[in-house]
JSON list of C-alpha atoms in Angstrom, two decimals:
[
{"chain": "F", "resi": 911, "resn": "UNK", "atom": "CA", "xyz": [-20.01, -11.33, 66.74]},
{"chain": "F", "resi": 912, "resn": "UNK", "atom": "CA", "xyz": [-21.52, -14.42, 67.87]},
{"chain": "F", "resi": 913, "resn": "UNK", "atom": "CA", "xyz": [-20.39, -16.43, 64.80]},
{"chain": "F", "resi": 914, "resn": "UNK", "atom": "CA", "xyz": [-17.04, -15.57, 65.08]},
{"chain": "F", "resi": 915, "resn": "UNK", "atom": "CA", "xyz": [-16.89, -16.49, 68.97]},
{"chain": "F", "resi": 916, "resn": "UNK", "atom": "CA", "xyz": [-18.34, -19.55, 68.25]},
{"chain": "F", "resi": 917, "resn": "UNK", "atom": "CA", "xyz": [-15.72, -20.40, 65.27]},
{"chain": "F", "resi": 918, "resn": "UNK", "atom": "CA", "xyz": [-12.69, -19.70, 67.94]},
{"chain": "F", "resi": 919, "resn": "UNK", "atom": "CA", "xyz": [-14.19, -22.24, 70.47]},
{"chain": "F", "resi": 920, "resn": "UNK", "atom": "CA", "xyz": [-14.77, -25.15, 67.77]},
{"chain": "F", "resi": 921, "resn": "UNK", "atom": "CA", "xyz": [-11.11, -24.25, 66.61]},
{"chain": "F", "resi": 922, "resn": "UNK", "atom": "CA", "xyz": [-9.40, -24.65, 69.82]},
{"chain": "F", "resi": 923, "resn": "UNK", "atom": "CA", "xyz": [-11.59, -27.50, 70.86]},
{"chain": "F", "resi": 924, "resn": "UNK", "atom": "CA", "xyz": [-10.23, -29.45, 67.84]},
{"chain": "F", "resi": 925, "resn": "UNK", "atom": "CA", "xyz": [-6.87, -28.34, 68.55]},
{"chain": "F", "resi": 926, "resn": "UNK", "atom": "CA", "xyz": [-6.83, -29.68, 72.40]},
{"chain": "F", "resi": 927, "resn": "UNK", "atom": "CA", "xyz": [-8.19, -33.01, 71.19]},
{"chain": "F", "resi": 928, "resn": "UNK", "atom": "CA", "xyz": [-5.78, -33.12, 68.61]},
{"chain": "F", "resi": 929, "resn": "UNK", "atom": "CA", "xyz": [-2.87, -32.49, 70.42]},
{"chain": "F", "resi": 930, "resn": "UNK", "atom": "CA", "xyz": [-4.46, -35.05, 73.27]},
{"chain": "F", "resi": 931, "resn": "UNK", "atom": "CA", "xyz": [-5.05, -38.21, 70.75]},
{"chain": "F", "resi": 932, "resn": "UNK", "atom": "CA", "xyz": [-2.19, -38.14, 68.62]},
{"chain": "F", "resi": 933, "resn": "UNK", "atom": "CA", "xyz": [0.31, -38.56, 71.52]},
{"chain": "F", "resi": 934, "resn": "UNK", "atom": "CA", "xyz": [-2.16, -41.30, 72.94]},
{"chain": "F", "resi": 935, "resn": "UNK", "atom": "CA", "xyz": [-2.45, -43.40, 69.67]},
{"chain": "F", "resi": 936, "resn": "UNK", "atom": "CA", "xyz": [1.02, -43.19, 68.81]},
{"chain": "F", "resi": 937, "resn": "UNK", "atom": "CA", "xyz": [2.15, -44.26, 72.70]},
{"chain": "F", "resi": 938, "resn": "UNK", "atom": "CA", "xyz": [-0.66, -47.15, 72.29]},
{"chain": "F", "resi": 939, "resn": "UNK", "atom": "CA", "xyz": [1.41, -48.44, 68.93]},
{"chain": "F", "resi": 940, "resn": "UNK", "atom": "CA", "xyz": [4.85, -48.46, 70.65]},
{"chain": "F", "resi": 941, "resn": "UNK", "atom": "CA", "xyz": [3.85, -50.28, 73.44]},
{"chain": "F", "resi": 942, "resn": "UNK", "atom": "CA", "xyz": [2.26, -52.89, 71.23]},
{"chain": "F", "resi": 943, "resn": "UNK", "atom": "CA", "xyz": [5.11, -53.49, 69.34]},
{"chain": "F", "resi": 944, "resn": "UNK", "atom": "CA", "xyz": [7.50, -53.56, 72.30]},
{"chain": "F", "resi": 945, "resn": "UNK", "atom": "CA", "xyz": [5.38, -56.76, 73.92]},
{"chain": "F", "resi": 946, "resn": "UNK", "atom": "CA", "xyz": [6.35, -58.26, 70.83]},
{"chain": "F", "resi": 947, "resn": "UNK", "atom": "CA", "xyz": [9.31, -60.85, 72.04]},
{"chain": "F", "resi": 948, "resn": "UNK", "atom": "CA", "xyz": [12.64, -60.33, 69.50]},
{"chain": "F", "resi": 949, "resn": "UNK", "atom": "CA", "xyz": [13.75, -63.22, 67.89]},
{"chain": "F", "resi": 950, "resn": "UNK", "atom": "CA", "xyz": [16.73, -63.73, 68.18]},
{"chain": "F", "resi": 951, "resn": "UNK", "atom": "CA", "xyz": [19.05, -65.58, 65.07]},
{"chain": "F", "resi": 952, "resn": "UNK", "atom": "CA", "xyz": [21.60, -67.49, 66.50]},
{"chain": "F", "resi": 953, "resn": "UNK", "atom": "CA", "xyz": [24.64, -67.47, 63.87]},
{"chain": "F", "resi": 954, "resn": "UNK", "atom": "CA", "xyz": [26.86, -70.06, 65.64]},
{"chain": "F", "resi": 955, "resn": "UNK", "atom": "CA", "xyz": [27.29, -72.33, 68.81]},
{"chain": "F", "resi": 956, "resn": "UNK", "atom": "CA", "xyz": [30.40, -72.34, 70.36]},
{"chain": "F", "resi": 957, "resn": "UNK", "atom": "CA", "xyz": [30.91, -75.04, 73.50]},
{"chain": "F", "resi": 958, "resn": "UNK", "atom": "CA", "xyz": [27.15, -75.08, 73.88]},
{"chain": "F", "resi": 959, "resn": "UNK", "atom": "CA", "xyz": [26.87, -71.50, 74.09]},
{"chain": "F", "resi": 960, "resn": "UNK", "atom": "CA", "xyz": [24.73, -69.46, 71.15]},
{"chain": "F", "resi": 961, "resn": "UNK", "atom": "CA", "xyz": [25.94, -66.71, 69.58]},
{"chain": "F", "resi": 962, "resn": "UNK", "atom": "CA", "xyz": [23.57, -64.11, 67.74]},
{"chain": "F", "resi": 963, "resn": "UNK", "atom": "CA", "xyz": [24.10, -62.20, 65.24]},
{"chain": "F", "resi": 964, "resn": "UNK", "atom": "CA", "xyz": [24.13, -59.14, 66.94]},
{"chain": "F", "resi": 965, "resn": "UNK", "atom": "CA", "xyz": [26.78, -60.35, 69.27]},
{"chain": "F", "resi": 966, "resn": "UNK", "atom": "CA", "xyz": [29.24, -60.91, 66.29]},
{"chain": "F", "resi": 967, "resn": "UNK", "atom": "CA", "xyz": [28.46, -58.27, 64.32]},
{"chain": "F", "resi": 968, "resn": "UNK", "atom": "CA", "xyz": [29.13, -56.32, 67.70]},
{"chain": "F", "resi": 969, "resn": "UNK", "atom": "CA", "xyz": [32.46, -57.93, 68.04]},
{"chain": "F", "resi": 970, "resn": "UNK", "atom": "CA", "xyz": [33.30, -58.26, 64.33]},
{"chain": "F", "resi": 971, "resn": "UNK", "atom": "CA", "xyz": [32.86, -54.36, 64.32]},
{"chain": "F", "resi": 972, "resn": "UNK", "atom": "CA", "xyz": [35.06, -53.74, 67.18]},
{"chain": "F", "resi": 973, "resn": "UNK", "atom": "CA", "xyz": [38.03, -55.89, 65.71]},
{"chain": "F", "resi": 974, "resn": "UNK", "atom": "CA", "xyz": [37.85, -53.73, 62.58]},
{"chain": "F", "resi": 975, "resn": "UNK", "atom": "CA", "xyz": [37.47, -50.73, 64.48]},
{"chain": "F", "resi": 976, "resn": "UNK", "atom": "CA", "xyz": [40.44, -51.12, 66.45]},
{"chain": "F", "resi": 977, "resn": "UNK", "atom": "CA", "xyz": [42.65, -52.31, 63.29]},
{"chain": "F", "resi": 978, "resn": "UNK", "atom": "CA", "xyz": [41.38, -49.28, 61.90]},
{"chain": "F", "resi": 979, "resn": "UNK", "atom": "CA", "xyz": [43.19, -47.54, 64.68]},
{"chain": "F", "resi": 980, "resn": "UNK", "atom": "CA", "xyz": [46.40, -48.88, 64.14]},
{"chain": "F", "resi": 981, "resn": "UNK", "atom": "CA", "xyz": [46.08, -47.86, 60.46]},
{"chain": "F", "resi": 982, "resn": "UNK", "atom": "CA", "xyz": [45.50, -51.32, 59.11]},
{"chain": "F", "resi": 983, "resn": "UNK", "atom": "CA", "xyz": [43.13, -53.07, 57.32]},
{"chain": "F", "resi": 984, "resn": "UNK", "atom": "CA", "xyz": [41.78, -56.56, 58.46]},
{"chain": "F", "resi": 985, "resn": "UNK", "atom": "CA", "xyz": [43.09, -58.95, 55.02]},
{"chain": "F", "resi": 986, "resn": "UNK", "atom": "CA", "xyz": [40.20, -61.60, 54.59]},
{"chain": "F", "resi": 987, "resn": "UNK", "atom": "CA", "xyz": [42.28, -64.11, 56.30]},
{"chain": "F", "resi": 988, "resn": "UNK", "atom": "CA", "xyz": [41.76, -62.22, 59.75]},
{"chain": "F", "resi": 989, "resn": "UNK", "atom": "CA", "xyz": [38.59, -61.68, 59.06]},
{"chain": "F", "resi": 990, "resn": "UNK", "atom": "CA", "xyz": [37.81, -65.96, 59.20]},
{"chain": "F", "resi": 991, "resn": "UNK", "atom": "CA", "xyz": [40.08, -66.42, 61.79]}
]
């Protein structure tokens, strides 16, 4: 009887540490990587002003999605304009 007791207190002592460090190590990892600064590509530079390119694929996304709307299709003339 003792044996079994003492299987049922290692078992549940594993399972609170368990549950307590993976949650810790895991937070520990995202807040290393968000220190890390973002670099950030700049794609053009327009009157002194830089453009990334998250900023035109942002906008380049929007135009289509709004000729898309109107049932067209931006030609590849539009698309440099």
């Amino acid at each position: 009887m003792v044996s079994k007791n003492n299987w049922w207190i290692f078992v549940l002592a594993f399972s609170f540490l368990t549950a307590n460090w993976i949650p810790t190590a895991c937070a520990q990892d995202k807040q290393a990587k968000a220190k890390e600064p973002k670099k950030i590509e700049t794609v053009a530079v327009v009157n002194g002003m830089k453009i990334s390119a998250e900023d035109y694929d942002r906008e380049v996304g929007r135009y289509q999605q709004q000729m898309a709307m109107m049932g067209q299709a931006p030609t590849p003339e539009q698309m440099t304009e």
